[in-house]
MMTF fields as JSON, N, C-alpha, C and O atoms, coordinates in Angstrom:
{
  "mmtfVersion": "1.0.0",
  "mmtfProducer": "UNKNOWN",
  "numBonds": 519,
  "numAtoms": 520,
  "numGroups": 130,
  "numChains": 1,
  "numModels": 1,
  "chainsPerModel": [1],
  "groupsPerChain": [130],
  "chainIdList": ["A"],
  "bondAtomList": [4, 2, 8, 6, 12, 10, 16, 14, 20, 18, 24, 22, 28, 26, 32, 30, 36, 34, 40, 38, 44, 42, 48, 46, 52, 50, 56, 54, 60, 58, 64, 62, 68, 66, 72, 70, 76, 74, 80, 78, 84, 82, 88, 86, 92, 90, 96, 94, 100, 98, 104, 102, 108, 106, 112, 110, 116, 114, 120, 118, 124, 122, 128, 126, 132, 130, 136, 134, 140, 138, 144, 142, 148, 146, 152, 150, 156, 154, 160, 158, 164, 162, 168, 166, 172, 170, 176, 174, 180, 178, 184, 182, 188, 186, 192, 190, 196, 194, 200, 198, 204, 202, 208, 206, 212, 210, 216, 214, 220, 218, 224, 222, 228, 226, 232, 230, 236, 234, 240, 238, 244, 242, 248, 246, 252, 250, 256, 254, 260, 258, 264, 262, 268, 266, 272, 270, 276, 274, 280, 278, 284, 282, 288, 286, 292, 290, 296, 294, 300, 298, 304, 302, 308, 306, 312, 310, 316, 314, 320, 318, 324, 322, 328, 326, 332, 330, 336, 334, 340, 338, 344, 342, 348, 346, 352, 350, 356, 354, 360, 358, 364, 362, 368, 366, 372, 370, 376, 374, 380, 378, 384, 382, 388, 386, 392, 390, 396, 394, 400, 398, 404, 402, 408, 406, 412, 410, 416, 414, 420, 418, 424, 422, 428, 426, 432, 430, 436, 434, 440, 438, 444, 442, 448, 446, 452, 450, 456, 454, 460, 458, 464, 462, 468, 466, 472, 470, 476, 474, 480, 478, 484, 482, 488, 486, 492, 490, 496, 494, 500, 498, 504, 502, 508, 506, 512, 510, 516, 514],
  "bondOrderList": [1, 1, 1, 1, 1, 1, 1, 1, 1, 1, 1, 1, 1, 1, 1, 1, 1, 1, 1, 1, 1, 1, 1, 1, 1, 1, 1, 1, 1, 1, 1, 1, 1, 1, 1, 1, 1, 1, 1, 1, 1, 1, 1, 1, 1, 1, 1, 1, 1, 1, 1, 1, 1, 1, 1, 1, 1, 1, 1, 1, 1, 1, 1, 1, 1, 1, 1, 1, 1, 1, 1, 1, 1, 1, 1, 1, 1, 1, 1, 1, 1, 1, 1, 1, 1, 1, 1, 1, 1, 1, 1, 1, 1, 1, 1, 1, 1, 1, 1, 1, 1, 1, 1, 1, 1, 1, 1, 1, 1, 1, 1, 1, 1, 1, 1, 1, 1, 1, 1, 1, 1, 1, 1, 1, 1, 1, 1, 1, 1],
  "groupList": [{"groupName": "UNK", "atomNameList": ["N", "CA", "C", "O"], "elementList": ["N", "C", "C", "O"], "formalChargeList": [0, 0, 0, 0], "bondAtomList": [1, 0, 2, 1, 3, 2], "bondOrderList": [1, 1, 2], "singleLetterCode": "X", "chemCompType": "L-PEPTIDE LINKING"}],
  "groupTypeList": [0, 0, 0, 0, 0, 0, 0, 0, 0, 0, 0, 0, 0, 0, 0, 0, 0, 0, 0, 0, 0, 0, 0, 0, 0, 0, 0, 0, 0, 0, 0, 0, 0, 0, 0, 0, 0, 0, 0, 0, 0, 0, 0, 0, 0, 0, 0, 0, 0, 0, 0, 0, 0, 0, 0, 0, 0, 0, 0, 0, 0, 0, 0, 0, 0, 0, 0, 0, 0, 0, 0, 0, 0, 0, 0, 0, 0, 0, 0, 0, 0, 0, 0, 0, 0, 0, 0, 0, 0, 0, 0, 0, 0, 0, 0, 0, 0, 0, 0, 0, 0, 0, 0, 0, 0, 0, 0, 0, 0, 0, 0, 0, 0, 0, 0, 0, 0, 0, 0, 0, 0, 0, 0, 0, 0, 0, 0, 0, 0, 0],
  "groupIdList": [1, 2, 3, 4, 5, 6, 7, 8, 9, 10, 11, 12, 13, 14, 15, 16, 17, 18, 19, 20, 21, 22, 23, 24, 25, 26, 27, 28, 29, 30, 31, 32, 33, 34, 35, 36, 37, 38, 39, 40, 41, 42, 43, 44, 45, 46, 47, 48, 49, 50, 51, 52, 53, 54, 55, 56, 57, 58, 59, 60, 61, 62, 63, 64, 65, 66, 67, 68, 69, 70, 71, 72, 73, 74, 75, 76, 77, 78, 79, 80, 81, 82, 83, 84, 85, 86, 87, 88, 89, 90, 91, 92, 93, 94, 95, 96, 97, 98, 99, 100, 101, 102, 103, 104, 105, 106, 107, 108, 109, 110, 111, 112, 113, 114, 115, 116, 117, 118, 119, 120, 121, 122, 123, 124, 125, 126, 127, 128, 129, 130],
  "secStructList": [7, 7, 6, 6, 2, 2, 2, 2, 2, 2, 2, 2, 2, 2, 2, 2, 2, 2, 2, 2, 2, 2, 2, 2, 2, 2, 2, 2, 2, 2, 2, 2, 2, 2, 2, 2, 2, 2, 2, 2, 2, 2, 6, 7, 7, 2, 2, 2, 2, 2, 2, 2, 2, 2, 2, 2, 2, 2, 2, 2, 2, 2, 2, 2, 2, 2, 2, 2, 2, 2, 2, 2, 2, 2, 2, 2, 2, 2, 2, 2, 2, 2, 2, 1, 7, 2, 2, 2, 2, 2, 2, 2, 2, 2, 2, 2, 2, 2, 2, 2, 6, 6, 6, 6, 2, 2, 2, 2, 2, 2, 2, 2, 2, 2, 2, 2, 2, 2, 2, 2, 2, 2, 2, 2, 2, 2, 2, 2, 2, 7],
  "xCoordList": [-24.476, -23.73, -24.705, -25.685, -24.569, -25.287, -25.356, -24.408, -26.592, -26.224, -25.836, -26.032, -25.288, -24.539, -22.766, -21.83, -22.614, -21.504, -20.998, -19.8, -21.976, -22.278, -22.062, -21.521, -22.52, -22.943, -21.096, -20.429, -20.755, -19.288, -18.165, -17.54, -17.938, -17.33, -17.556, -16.646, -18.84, -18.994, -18.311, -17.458, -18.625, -17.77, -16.398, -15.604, -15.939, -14.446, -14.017, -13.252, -14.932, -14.373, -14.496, -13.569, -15.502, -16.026, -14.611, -13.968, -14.19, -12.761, -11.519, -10.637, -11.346, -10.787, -10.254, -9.142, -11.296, -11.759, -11.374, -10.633, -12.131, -11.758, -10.158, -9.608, -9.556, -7.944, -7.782, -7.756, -7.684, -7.188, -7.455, -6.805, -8.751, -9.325, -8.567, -8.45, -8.215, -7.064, -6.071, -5.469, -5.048, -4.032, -3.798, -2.644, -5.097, -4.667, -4.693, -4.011, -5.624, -6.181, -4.396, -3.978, -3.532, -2.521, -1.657, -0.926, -1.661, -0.606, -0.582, 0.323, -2.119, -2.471, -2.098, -1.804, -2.143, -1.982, -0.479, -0.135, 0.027, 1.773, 2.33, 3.243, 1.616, 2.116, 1.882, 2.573, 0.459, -0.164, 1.009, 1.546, 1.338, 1.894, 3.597, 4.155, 4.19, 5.433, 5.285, 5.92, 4.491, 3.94, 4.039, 5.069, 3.092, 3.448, 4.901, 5.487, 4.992, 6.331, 7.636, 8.688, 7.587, 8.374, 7.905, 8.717, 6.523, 6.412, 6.846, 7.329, 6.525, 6.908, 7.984, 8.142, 9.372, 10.572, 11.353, 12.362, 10.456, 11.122, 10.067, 10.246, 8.932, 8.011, 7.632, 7.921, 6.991, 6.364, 4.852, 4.342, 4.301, 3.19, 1.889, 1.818, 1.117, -0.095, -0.429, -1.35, -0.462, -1.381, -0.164, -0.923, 0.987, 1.369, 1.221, 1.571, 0.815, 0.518, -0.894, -0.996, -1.957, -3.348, -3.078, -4.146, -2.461, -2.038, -1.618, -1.65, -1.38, -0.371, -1.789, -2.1, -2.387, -3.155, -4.338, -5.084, -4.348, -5.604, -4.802, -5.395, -3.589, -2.743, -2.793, -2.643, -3.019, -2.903, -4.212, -4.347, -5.561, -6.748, -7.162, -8.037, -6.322, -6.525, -6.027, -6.874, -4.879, -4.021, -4.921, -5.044, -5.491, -6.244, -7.546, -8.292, -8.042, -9.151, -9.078, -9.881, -7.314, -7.581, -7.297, -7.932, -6.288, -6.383, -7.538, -7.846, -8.186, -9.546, -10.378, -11.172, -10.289, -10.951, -10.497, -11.106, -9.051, -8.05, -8.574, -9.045, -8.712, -8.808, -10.571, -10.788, -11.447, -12.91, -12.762, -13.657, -11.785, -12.025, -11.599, -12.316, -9.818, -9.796, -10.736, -10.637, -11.66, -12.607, -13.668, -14.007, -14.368, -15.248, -14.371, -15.19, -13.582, -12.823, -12.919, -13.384, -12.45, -12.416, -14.167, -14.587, -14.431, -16.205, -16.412, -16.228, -16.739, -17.025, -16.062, -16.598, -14.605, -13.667, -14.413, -14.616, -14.695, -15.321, -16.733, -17.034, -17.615, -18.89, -18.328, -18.519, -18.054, -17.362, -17.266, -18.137, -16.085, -15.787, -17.335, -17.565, -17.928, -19.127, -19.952, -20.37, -20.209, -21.309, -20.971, -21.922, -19.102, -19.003, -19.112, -19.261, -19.111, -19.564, -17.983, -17.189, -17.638, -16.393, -15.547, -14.36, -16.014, -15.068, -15.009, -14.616, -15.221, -15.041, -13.848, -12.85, -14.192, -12.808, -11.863, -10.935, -11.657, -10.835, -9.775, -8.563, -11.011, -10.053, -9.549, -8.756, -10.146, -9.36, -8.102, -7.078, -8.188, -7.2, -6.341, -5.467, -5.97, -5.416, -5.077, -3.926, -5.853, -5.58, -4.499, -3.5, -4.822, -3.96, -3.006, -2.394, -2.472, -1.177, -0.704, 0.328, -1.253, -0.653, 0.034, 1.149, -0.823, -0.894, 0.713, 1.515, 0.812, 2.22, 3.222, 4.048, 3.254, 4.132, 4.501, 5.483, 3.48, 4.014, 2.893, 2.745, 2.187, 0.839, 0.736, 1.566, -0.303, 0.147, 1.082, 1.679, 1.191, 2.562, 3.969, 5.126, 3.745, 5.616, 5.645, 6.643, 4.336, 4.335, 4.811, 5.71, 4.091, 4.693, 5.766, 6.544, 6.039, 7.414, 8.5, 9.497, 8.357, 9.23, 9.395, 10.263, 7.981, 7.807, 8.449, 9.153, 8.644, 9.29, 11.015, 11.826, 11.232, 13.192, 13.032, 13.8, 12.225, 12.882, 12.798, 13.485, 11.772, 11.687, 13.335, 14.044, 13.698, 14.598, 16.124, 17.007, 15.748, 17.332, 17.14, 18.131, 16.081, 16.254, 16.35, 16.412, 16.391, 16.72, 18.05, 18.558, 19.2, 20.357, 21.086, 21.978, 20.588, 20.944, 21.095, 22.239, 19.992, 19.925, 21.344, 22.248, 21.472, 22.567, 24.081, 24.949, 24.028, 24.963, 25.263, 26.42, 24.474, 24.614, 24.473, 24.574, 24.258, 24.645, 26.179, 26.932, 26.435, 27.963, 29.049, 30.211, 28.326, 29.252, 29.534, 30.621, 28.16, 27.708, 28.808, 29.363, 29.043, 29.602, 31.387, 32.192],
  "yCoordList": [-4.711, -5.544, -6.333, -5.709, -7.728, -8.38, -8.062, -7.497, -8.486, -8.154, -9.148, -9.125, -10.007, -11.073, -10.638, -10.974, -9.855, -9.276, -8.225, -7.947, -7.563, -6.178, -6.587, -5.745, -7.812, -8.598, -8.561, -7.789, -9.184, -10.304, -8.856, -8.799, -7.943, -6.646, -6.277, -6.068, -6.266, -5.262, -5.936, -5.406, -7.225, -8.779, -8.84, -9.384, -8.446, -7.847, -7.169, -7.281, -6.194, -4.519, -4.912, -4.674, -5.495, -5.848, -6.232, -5.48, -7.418, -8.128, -7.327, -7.609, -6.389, -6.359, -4.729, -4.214, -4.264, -3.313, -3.828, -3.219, -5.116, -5.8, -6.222, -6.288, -6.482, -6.836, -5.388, -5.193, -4.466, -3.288, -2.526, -1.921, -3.074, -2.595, -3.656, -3.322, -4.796, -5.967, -5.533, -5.626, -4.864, -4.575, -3.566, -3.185, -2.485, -1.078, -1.198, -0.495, -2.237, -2.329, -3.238, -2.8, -4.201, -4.515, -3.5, -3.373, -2.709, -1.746, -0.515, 0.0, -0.251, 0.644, -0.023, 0.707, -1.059, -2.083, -2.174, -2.187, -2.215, -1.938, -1.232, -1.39, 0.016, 1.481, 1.724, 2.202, 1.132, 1.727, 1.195, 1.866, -0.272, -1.398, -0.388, -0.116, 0.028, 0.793, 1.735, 1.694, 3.012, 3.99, 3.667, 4.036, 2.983, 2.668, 1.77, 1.831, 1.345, 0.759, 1.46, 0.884, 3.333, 3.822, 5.075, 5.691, 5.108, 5.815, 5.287, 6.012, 3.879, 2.697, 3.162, 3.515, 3.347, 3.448, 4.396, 4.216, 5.89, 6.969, 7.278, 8.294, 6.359, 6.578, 8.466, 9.537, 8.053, 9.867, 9.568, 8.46, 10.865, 11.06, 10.606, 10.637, 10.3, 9.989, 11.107, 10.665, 12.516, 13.144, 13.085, 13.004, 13.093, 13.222, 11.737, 11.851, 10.565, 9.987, 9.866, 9.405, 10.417, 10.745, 11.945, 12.213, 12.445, 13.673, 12.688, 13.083, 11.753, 11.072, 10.239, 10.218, 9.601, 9.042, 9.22, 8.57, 10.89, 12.184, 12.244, 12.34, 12.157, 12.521, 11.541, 11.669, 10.238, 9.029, 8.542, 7.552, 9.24, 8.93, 10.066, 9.798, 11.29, 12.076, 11.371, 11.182, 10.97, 10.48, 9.258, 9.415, 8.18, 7.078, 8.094, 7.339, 9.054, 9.09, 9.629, 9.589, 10.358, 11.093, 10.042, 10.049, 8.89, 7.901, 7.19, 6.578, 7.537, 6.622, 7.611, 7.059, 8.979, 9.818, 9.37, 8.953, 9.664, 8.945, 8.036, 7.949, 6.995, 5.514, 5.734, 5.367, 6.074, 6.255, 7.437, 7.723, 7.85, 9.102, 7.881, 7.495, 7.229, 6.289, 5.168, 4.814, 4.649, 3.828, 3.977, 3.114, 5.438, 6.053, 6.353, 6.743, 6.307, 6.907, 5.541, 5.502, 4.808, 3.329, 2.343, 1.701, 2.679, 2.585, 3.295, 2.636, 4.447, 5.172, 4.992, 5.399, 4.437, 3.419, 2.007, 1.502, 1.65, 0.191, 0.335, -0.49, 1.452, 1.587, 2.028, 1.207, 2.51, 3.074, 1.68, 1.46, 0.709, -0.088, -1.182, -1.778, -1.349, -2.316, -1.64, -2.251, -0.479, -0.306, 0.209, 0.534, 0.416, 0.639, -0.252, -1.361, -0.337, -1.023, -1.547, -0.679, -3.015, -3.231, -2.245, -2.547, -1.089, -0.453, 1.033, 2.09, 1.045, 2.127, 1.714, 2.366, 0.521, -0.03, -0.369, -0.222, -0.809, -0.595, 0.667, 0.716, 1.924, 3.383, 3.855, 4.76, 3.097, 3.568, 3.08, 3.761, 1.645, 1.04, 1.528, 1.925, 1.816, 2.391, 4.012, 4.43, 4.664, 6.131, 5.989, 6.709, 4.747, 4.501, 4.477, 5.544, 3.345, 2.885, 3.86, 4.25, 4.659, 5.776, 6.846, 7.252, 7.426, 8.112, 7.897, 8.756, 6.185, 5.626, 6.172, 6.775, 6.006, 6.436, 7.855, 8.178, 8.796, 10.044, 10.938, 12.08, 9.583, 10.67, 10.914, 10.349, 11.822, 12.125, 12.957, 12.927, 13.78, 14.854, 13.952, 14.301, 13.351, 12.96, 11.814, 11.121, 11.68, 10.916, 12.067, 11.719, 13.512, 14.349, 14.742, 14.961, 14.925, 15.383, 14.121, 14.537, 12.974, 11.643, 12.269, 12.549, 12.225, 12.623, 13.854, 13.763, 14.724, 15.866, 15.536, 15.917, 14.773, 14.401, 13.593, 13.976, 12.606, 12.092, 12.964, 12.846, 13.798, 14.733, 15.568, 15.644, 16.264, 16.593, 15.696, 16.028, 14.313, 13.887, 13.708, 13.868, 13.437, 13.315, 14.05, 13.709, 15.922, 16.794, 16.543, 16.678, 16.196, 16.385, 15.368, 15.778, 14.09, 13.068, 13.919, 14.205, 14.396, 15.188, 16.114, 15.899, 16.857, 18.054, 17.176, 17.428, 15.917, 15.468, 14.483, 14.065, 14.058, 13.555, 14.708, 14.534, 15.854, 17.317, 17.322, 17.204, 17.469, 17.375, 16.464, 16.662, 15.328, 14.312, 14.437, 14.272, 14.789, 14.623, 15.68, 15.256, 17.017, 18.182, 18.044, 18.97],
  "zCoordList": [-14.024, -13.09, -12.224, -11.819, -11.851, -11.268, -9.59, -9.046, -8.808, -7.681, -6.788, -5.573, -7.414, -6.274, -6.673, -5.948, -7.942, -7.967, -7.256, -7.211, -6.634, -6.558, -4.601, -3.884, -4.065, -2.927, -2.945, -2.256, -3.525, -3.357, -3.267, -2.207, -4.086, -3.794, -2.098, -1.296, -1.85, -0.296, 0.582, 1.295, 0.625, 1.874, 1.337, 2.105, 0.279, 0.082, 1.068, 2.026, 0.431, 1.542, 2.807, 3.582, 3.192, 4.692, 5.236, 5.969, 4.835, 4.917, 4.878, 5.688, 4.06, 4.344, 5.01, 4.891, 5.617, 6.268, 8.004, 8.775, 8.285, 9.139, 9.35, 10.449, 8.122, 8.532, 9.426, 10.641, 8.259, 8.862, 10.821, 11.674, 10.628, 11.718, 13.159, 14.338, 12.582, 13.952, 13.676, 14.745, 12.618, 12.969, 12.993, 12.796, 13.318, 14.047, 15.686, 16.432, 16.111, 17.465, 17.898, 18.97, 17.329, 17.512, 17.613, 18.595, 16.638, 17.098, 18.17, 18.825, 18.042, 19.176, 20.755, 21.701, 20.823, 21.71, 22.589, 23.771, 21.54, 21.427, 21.998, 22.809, 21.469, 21.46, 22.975, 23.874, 22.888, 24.764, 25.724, 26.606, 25.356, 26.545, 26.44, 27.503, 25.195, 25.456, 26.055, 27.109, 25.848, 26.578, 27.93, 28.495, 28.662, 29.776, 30.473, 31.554, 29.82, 30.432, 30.268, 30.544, 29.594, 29.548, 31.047, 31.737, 31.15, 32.009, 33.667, 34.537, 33.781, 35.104, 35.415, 36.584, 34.172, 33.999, 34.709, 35.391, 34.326, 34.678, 35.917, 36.589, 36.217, 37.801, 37.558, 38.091, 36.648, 36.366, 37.099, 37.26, 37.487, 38.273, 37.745, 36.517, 38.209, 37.859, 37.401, 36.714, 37.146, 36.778, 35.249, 34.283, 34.84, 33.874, 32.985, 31.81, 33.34, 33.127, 32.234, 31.097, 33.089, 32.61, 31.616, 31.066, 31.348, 30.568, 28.646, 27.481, 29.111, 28.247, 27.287, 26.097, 28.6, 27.949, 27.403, 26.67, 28.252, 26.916, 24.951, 23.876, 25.2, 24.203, 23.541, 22.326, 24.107, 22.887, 22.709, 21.988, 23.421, 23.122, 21.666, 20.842, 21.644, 20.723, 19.503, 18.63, 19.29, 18.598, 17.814, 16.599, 18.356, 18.19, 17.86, 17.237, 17.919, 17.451, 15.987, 15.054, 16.181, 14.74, 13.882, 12.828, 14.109, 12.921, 12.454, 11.431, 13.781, 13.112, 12.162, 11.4, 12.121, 11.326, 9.854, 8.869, 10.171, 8.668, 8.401, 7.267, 9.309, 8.483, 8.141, 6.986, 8.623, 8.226, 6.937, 6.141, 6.969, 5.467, 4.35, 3.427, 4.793, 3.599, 2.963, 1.788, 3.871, 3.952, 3.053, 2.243, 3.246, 2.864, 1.306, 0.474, 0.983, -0.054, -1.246, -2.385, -0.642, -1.031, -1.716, -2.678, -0.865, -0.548, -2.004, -3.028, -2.046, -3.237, -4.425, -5.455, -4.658, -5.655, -6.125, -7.229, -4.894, -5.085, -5.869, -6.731, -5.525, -6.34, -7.74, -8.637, -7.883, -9.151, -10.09, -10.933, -9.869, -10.368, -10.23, -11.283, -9.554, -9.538, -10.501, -11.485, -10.309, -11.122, -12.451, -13.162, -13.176, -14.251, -15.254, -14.742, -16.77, -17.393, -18.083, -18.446, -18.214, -18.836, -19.825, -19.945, -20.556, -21.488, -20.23, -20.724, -19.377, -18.669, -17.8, -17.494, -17.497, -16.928, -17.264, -16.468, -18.195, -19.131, -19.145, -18.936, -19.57, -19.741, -18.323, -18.062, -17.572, -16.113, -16.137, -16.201, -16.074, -16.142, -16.824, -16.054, -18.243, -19.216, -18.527, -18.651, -17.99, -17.488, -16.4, -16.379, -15.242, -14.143, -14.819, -14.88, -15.583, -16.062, -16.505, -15.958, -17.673, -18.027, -17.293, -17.62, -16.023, -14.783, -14.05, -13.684, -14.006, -13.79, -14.225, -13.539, -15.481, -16.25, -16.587, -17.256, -15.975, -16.435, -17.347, -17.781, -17.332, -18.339, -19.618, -20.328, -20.299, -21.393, -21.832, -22.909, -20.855, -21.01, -20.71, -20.944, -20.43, -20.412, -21.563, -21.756, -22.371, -23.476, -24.796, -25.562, -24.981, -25.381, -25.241, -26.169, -23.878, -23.995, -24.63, -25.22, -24.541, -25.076, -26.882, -27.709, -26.728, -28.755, -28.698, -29.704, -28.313, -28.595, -28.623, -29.466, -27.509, -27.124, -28.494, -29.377, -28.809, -29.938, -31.418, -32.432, -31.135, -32.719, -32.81, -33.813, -31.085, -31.215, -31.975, -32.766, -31.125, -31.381, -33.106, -33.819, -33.589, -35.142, -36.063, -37.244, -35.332, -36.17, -35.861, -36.974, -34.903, -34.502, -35.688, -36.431, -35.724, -36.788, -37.988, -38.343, -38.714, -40.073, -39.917, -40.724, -39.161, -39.204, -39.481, -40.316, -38.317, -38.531, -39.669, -39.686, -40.577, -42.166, -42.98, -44.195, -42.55, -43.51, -43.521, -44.487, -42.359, -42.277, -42.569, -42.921, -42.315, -42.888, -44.641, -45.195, -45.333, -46.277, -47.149, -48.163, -46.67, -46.997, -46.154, -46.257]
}
């Protein structure tokens, strides 16, 4: 794989690592401005207040663990695919799709419902037959 290919993948991720990262800071944003304007509402205490906003600093840190695990998850997807060689990608591709569908076992099991229904046919041209 070339490394201006290898270049053009990372400023992908970069991108779109960055979307993610403005519309978590938007929604965190949100969340804070409702938060408070539900607390204004009911005029709860400053110390239950600061209580609230230990609770949504926890909250924001664990998504960011999430979102740095999916990242890191992605990161190591993206090397995968850069540095595999076209027939590897391929069988991924082919494994995903398959994966979709149910796999190889629900490809067996298909071949099995139809082995069944075609012993059922035979019985019933025995019978017709007799």
């Amino acid at each position: 794989m070339r490394q201006w290919e290898k270049e053009r993948g990372r400023r992908r991720c970069e991108r779109i690592r960055e979307r993610e990262r403005e519309r978590e800071s938007e929604y965190m944003k949100q969340v804070r401005e409702k938060e408070y304007s539900c607390l204004r509402e009911r005029k709860t205490s400053y110390g239950s207040m600061e209580k609230n906003r230990r609770l949504m600093y926890e909250i924001k840190r664990e998504r960011e663990r999430e979102r740095e695990a999916r990242e890191k998850k992605r990161e190591i997807d993206v090397e995968k695919l850069i540095n595999c060689s076209q027939r590897e990608r391929w069988k991924r591709r082919k494994r995903l799709r398959n994966s979709e569908r149910g796999g190889r076992e629900g490809g067996k099991e298909r071949e099995r419902e139809r082995e069944r229904e075609r012993e059922r046919e035979r019985e019933r041209d025995v019978h017709r037959k007799q």
